[in-house]
PDB file of C-alpha atoms and ligand atoms in Angstrom:
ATOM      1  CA  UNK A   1       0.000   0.000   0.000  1.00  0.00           C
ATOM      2  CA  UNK A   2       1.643   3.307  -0.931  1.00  0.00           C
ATOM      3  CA  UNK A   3       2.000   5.175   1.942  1.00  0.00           C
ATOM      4  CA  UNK A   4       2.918   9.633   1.810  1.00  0.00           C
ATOM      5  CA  UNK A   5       6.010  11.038   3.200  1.00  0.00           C
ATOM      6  CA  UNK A   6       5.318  14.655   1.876  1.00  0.00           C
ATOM      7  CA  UNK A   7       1.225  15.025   0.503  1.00  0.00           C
ATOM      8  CA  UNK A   8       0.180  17.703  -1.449  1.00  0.00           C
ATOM      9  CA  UNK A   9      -1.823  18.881   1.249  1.00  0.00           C
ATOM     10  CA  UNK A  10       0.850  18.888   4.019  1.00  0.00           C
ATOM     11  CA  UNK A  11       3.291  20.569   1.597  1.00  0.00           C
ATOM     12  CA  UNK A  12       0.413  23.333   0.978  1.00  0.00           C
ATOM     13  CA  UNK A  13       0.199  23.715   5.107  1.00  0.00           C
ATOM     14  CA  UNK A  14       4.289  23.996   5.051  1.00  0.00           C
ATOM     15  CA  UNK A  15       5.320  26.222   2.526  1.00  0.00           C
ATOM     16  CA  UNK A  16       5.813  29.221   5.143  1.00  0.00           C
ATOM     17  CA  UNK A  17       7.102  27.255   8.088  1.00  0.00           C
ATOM     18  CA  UNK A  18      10.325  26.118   8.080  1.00  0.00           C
ATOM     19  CA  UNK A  19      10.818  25.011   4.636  1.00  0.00           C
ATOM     20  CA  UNK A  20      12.830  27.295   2.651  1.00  0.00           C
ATOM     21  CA  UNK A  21      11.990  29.082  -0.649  1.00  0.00           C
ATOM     22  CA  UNK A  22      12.968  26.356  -3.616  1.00  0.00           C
ATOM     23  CA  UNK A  23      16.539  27.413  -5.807  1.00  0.00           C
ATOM     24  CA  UNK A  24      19.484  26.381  -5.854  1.00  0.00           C
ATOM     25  CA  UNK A  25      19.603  24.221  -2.809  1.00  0.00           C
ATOM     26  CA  UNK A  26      16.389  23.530  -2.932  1.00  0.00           C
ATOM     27  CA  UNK A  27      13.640  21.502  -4.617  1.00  0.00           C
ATOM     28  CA  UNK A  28      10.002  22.822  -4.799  1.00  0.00           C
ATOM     29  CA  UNK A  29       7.955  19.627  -4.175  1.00  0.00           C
ATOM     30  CA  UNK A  30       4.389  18.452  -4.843  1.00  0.00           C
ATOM     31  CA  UNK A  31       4.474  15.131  -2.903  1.00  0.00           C
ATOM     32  CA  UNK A  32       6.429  12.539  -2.390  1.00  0.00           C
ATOM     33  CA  UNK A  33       5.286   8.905  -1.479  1.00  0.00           C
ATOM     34  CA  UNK A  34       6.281   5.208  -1.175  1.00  0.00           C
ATOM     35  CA  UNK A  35       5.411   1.509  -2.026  1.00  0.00           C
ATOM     36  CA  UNK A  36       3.946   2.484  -5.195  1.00  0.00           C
ATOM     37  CA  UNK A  37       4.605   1.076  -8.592  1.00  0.00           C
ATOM     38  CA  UNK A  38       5.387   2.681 -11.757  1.00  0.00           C
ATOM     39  CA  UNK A  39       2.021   2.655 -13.763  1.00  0.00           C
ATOM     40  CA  UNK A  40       3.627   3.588 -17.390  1.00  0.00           C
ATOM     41  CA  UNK A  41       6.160   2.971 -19.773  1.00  0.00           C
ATOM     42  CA  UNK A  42       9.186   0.711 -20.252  1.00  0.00           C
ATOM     43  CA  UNK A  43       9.377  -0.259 -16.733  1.00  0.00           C
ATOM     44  CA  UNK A  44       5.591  -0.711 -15.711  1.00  0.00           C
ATOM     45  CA  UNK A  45       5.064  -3.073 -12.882  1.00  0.00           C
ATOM     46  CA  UNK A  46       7.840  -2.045 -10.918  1.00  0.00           C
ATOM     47  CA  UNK A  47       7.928  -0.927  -7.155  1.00  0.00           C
ATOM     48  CA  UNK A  48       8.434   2.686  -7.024  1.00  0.00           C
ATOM     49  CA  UNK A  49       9.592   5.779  -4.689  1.00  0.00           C
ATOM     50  CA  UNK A  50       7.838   8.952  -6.502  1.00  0.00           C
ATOM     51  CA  UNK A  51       9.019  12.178  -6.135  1.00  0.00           C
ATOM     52  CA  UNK A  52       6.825  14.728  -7.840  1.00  0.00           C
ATOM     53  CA  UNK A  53       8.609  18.303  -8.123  1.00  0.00           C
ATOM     54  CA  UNK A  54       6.019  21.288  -8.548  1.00  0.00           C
ATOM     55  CA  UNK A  55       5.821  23.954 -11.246  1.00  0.00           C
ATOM     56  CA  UNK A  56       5.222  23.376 -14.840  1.00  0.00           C
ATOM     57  CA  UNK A  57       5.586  25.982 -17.975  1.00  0.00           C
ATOM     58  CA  UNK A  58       2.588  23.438 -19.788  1.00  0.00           C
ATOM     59  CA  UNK A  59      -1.103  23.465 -18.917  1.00  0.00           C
ATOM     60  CA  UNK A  60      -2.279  20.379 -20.850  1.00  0.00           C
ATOM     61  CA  UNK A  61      -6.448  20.983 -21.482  1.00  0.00           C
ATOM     62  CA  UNK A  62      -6.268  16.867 -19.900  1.00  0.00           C
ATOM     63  CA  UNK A  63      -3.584  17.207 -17.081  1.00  0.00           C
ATOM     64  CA  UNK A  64      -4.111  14.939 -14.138  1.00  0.00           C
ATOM     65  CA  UNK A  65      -1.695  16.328 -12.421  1.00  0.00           C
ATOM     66  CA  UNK A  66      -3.027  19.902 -11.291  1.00  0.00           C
ATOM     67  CA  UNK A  67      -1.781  19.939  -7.855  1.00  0.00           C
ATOM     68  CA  UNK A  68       1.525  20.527  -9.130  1.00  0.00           C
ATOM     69  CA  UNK A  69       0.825  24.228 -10.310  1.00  0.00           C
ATOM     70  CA  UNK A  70      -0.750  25.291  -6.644  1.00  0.00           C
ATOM     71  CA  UNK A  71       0.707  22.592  -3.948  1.00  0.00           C
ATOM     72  CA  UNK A  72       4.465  23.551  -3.255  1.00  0.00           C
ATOM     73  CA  UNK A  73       6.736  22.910   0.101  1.00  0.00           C
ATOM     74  CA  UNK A  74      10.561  24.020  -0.875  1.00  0.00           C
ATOM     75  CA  UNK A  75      12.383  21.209   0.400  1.00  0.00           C
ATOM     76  CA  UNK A  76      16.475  22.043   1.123  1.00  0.00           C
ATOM     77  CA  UNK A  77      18.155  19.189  -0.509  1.00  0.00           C
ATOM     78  CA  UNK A  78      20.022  18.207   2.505  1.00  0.00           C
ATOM     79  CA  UNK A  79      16.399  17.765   4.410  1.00  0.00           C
ATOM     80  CA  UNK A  80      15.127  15.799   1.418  1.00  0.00           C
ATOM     81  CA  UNK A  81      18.231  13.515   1.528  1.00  0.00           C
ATOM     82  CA  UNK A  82      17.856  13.349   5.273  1.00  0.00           C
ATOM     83  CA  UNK A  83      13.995  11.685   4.639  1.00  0.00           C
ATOM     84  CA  UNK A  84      15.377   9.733   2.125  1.00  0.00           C
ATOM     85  CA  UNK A  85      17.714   7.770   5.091  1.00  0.00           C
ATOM     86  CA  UNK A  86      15.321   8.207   7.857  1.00  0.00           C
ATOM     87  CA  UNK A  87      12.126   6.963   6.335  1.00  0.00           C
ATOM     88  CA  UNK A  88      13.876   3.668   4.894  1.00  0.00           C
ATOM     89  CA  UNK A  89      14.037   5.244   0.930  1.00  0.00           C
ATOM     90  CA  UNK A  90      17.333   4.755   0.518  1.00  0.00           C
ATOM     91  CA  UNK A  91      17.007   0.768   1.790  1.00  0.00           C
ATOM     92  CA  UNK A  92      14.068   0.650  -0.653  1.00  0.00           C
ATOM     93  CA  UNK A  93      16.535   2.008  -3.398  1.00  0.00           C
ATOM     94  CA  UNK A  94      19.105  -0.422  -2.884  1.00  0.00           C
ATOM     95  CA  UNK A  95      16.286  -3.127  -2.585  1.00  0.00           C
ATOM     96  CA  UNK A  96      15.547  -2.568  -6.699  1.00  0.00           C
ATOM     97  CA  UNK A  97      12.628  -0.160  -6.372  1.00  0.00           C
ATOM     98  CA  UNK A  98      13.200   3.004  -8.608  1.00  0.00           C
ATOM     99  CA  UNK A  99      12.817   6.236  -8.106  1.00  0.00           C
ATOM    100  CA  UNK A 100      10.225   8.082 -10.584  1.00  0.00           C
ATOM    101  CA  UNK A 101      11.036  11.747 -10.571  1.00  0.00           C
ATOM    102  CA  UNK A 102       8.051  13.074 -11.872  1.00  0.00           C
ATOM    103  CA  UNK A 103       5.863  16.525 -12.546  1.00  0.00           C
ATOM    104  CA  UNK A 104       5.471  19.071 -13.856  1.00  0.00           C
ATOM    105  CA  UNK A 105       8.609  19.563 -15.502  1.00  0.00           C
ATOM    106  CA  UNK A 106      11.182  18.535 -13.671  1.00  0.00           C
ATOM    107  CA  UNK A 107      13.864  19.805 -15.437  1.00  0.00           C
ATOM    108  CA  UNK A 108      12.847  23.342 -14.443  1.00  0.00           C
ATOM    109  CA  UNK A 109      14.300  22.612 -11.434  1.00  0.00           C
ATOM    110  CA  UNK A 110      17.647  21.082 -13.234  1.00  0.00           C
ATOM    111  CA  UNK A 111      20.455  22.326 -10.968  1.00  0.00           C
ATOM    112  CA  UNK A 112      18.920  21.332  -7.693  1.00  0.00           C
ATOM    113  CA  UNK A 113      17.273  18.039  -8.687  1.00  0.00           C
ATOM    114  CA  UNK A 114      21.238  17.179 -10.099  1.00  0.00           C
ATOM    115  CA  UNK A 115      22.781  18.131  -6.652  1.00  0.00           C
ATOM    116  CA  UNK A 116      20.122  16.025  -5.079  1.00  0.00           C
ATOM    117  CA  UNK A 117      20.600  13.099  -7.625  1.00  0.00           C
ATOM    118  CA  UNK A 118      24.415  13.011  -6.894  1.00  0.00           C
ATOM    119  CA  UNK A 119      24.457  12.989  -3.447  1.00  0.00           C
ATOM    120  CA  UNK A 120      21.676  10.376  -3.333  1.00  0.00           C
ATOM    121  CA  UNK A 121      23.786   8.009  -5.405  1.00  0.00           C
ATOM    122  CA  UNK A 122      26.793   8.689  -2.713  1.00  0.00           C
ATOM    123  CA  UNK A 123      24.525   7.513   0.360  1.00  0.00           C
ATOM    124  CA  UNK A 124      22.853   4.514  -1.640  1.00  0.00           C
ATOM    125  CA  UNK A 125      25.284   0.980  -1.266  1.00  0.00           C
ATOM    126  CA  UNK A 126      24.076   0.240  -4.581  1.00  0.00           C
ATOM    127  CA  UNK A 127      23.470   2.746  -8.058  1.00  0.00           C
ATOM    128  CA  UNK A 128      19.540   3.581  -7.556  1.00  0.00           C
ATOM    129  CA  UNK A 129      17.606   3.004 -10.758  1.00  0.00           C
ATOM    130  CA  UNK A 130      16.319   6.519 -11.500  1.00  0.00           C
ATOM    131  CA  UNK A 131      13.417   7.338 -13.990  1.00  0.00           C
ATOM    132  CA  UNK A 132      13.115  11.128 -14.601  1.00  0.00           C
ATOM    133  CA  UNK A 133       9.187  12.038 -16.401  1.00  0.00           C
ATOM    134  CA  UNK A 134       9.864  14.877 -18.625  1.00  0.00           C
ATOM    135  CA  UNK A 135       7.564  16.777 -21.029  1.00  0.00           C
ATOM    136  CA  UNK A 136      10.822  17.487 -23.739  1.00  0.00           C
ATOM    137  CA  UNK A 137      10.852  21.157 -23.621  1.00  0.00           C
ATOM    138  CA  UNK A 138      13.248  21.726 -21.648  1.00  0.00           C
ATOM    139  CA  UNK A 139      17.352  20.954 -22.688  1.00  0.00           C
ATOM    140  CA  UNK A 140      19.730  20.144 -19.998  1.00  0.00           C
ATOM    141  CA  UNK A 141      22.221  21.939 -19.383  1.00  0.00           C
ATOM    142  CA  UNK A 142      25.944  21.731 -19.823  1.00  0.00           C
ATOM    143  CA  UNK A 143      26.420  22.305 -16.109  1.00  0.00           C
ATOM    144  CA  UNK A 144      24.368  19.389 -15.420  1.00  0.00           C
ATOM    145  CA  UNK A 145      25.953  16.882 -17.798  1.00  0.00           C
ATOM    146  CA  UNK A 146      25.877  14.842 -14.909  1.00  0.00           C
ATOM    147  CA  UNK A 147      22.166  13.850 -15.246  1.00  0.00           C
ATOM    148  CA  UNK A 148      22.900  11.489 -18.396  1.00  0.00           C
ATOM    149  CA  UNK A 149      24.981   9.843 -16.183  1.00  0.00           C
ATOM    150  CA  UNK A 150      22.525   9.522 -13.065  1.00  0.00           C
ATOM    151  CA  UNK A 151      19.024   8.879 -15.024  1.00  0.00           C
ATOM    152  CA  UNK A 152      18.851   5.035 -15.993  1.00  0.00           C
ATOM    153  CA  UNK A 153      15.741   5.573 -18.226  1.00  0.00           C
ATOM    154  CA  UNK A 154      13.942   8.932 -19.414  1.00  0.00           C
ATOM    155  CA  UNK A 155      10.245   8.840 -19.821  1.00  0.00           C
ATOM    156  CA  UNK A 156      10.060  11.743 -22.836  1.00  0.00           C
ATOM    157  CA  UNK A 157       6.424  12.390 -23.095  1.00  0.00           C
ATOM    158  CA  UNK A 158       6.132  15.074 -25.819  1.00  0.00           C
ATOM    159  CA  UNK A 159       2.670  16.934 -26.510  1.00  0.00           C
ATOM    160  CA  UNK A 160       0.253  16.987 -29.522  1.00  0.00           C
ATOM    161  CA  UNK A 161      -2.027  19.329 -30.625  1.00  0.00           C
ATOM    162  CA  UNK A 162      -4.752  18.485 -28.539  1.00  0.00           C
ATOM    163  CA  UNK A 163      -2.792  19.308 -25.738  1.00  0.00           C
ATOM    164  CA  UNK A 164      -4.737  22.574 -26.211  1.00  0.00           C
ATOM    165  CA  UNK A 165      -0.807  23.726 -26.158  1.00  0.00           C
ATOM    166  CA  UNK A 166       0.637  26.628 -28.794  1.00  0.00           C
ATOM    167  CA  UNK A 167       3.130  24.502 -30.749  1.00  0.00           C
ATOM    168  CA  UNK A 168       5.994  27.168 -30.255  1.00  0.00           C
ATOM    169  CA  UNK A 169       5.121  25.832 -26.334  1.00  0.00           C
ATOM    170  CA  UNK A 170       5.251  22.530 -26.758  1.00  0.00           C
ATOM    171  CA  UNK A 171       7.218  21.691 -29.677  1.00  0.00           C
ATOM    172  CA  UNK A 172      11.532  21.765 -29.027  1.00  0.00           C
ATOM    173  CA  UNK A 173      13.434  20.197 -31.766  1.00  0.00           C
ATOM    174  CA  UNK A 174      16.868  20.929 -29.671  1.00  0.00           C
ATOM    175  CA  UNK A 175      15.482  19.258 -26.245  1.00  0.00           C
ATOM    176  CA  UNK A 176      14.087  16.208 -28.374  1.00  0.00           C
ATOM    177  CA  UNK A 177      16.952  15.296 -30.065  1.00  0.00           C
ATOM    178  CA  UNK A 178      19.124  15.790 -27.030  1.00  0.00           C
ATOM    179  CA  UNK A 179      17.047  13.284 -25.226  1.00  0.00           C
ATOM    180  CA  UNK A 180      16.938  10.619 -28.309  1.00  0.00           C
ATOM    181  CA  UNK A 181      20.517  10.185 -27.517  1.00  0.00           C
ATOM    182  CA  UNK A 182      20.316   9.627 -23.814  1.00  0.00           C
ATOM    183  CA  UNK A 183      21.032   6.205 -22.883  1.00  0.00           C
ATOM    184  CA  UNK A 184      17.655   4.842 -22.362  1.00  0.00           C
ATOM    185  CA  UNK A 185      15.117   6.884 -23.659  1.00  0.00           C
ATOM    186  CA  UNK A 186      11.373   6.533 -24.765  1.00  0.00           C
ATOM    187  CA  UNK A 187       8.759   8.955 -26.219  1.00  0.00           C
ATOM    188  CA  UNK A 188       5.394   8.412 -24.682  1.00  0.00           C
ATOM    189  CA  UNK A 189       2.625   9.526 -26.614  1.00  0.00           C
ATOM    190  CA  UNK A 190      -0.916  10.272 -25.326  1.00  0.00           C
ATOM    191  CA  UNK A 191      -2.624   9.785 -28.433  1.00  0.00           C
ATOM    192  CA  UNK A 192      -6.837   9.736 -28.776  1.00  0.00           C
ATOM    193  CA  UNK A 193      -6.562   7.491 -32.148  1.00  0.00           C
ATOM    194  CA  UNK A 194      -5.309   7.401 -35.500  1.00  0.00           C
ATOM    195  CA  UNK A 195      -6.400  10.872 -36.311  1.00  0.00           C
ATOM    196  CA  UNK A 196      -2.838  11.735 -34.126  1.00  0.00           C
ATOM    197  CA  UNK A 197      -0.455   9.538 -35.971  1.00  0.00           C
ATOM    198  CA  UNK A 198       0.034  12.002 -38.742  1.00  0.00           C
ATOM    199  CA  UNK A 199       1.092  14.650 -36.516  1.00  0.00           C
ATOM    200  CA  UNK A 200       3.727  12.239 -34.853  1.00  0.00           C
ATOM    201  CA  UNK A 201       4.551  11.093 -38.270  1.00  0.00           C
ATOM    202  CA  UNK A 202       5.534  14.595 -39.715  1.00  0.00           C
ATOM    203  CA  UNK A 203       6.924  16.036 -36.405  1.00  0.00           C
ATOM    204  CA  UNK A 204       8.750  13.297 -35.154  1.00  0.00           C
ATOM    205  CA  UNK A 205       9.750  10.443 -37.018  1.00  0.00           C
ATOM    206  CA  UNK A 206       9.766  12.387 -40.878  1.00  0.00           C
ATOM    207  CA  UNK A 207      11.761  14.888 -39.421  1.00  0.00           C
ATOM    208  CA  UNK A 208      14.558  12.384 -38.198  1.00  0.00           C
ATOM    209  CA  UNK A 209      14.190  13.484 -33.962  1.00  0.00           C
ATOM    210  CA  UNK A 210      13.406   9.848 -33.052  1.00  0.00           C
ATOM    211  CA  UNK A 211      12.756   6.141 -34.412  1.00  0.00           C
ATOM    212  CA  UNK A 212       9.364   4.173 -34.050  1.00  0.00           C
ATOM    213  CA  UNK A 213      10.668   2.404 -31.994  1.00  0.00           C
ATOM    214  CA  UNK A 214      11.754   4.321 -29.618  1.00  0.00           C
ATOM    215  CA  UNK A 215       7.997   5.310 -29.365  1.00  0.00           C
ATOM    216  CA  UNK A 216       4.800   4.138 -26.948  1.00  0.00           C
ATOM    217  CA  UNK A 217       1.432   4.863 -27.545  1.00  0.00           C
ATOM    218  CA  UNK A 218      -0.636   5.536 -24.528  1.00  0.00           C
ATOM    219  CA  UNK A 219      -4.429   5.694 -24.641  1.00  0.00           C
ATOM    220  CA  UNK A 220      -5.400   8.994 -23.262  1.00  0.00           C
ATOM    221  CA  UNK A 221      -7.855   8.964 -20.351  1.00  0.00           C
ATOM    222  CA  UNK A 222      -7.311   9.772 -16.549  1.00  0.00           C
ATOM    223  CA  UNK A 223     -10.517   7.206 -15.468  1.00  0.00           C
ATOM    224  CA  UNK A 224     -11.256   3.663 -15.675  1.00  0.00           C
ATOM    225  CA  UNK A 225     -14.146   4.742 -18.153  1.00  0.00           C
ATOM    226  CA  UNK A 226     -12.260   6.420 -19.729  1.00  0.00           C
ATOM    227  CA  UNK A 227      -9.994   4.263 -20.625  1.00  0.00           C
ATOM    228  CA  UNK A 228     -12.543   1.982 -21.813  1.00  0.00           C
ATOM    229  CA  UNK A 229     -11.522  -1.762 -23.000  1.00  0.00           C
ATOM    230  CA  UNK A 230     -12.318  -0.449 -26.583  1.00  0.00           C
ATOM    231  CA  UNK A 231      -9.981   2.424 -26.565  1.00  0.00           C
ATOM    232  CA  UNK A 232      -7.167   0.337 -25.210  1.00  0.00           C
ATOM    233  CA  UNK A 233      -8.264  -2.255 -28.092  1.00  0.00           C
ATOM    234  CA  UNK A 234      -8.608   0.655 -30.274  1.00  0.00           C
ATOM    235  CA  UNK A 235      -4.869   2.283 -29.955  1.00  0.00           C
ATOM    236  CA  UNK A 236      -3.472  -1.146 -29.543  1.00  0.00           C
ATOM    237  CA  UNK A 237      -4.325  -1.801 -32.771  1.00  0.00           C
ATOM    238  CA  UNK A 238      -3.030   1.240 -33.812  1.00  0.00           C
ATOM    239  CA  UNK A 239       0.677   0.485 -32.426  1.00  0.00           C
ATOM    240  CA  UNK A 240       0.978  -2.336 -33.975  1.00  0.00           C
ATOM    241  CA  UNK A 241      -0.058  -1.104 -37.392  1.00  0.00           C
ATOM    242  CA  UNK A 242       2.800   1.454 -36.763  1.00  0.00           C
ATOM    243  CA  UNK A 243       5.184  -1.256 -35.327  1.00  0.00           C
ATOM    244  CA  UNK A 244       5.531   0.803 -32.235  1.00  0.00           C
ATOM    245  CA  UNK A 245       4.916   0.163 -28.808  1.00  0.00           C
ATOM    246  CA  UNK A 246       1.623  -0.132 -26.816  1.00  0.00           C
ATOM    247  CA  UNK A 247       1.268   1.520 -23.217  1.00  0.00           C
ATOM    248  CA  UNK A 248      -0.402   0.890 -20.870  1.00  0.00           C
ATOM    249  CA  UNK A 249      -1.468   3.447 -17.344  1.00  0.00           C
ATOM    250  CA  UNK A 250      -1.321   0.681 -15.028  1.00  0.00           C
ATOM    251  CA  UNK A 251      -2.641   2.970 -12.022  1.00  0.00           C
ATOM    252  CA  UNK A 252      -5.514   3.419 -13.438  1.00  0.00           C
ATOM    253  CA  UNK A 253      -6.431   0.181 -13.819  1.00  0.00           C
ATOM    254  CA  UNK A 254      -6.009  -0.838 -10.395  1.00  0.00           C
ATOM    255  CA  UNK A 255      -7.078   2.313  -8.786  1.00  0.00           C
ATOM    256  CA  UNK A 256      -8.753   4.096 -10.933  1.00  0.00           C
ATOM    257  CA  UNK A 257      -8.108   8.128 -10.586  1.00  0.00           C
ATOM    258  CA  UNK A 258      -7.003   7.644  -6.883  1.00  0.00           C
ATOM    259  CA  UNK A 259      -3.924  10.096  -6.074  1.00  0.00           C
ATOM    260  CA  UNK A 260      -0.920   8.862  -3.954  1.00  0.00           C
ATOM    261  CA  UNK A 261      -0.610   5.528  -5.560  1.00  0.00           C
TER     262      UNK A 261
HETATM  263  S1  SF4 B 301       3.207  18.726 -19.107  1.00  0.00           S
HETATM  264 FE1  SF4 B 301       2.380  17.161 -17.740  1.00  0.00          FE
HETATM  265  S2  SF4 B 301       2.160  18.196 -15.744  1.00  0.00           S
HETATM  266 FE2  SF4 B 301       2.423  19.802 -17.308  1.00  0.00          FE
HETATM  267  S3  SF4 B 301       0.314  20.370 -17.876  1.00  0.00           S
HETATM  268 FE3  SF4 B 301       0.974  18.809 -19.330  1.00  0.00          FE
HETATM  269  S4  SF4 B 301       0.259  16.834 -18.450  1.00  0.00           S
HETATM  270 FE4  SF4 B 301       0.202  18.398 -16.820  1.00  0.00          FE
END
């Protein structure tokens, strides 16, 4: 049962107390909670720490994730690393569960979330398997060259139009093809049916950013109902007639829209 160590709601209550302002230092964070597993992508199924970081430059017309852009405790990285020994995270690390760093868009917050990153890797016994969520707008940074070496697998999850997003927004040639080179990374794509595969077509694979199959196709849908047995038919069919990956949003499945999990 995934259990909070930060909730949204605490970090709401604590972003005046003694919790400093988020920079440098400093991560701004959502929530953070254990025992969970990681509902999407390459590595579905397996037992999960998620840390969500707050503040997003996006506002997707189907986010699930609003609490992001209102819920924010700025978390000194040497307190976060302190509840990652106390609480039992780092044993959990070093046990094989992986860490999902997720959003918003984390790499807003690229300096600190490195800092944190490399000191979390010098108090784990073993290298923690590290999963960073990112919406591909944003490049990283020379100064933190480090990341490529830190993240084991990047979940890319570019935009379409029907985001609802401006494409000058949510379209970044540089960031994409930055990430296509990382060791491990995949290109999620919340897609509603075939009418998106032309616009992933032209965009992404045409214009030489990334291969099919580097690509999933995720059903988009934040309910059970939503994600009716149809449309998961309905865009399976569609990956394999593009020879690219299906993906599932295990979470949702087993617990519906339930936060936390
Ligand atoms: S990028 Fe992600 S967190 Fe940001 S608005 Fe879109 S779905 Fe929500």
């Amino acid at each position: 049962m995934a259990e909070y160590i930060i909730s949204p709601d605490s970090a709401k209550k604590s972003a005046h107390a003694e919790d400093t302002a988020p920079g440098e230092d400093s991560l701004s964070v959502c929530e953070l909670f254990v025992d969970a597993v990681q509902g999407e992508g390459a590595y579905s199924g397996c037992p999960a720490i998620f840390l969500r970081l707050s503040g997003c430059h996006l506002k997707c017309s189907w986010c699930d994730t609003a609490d992001v852009w209102n819920k924010v405790t700025g978390i000194p990285v040497s307190r976060l690393l302190g509840m990652f020994k106390e609480k039992g995270l780092v044993q959990r690390l070093e046990n094989g569960h992986h860490l999902v760093v997720t959003g918003g868009s984390p790499l807003l917050q690229q300096d600190a979330l490195t800092e944190f990153l490399m000191s979390l890797h010098d108090i784990c016994a073993r290298k923690p398997f590290i999963e960073v969520e990112n919406e591909c707008c944003i490049a990283v940074s020379r100064k933190n060259d480090a990341l490529w070496e830190l993240v084991g697998c990047w979940n890319n999850s570019p935009k379409l139009g029907h985001s609802g997003i401006p494409k000058e927004r949510r379209y970044r040639p540089e960031a994409i093809e930055q990430m296509r080179q990382a060791r491990e990374a995949w290109f999620k794509f919340v897609v509603n049916g075939e009418e998106d595969w032309p616009e992933i077509c032209a965009d992404f694979i045409d214009s030489g950013l990334i291969t099919v199959s580097q690509i999933i196709l995720m059903p988009q849908g934040q309910t059970r109902e939503e994600l009716s047995p149809e449309k998961k038919e309905r865009i399976l069919d569609m990956a394999v007639r593009h020879n690219a990956r299906y993906g599932g949003r295990l979470h949702i499945d087993i617990y519906d829209n339930r936060k936390g999990v």
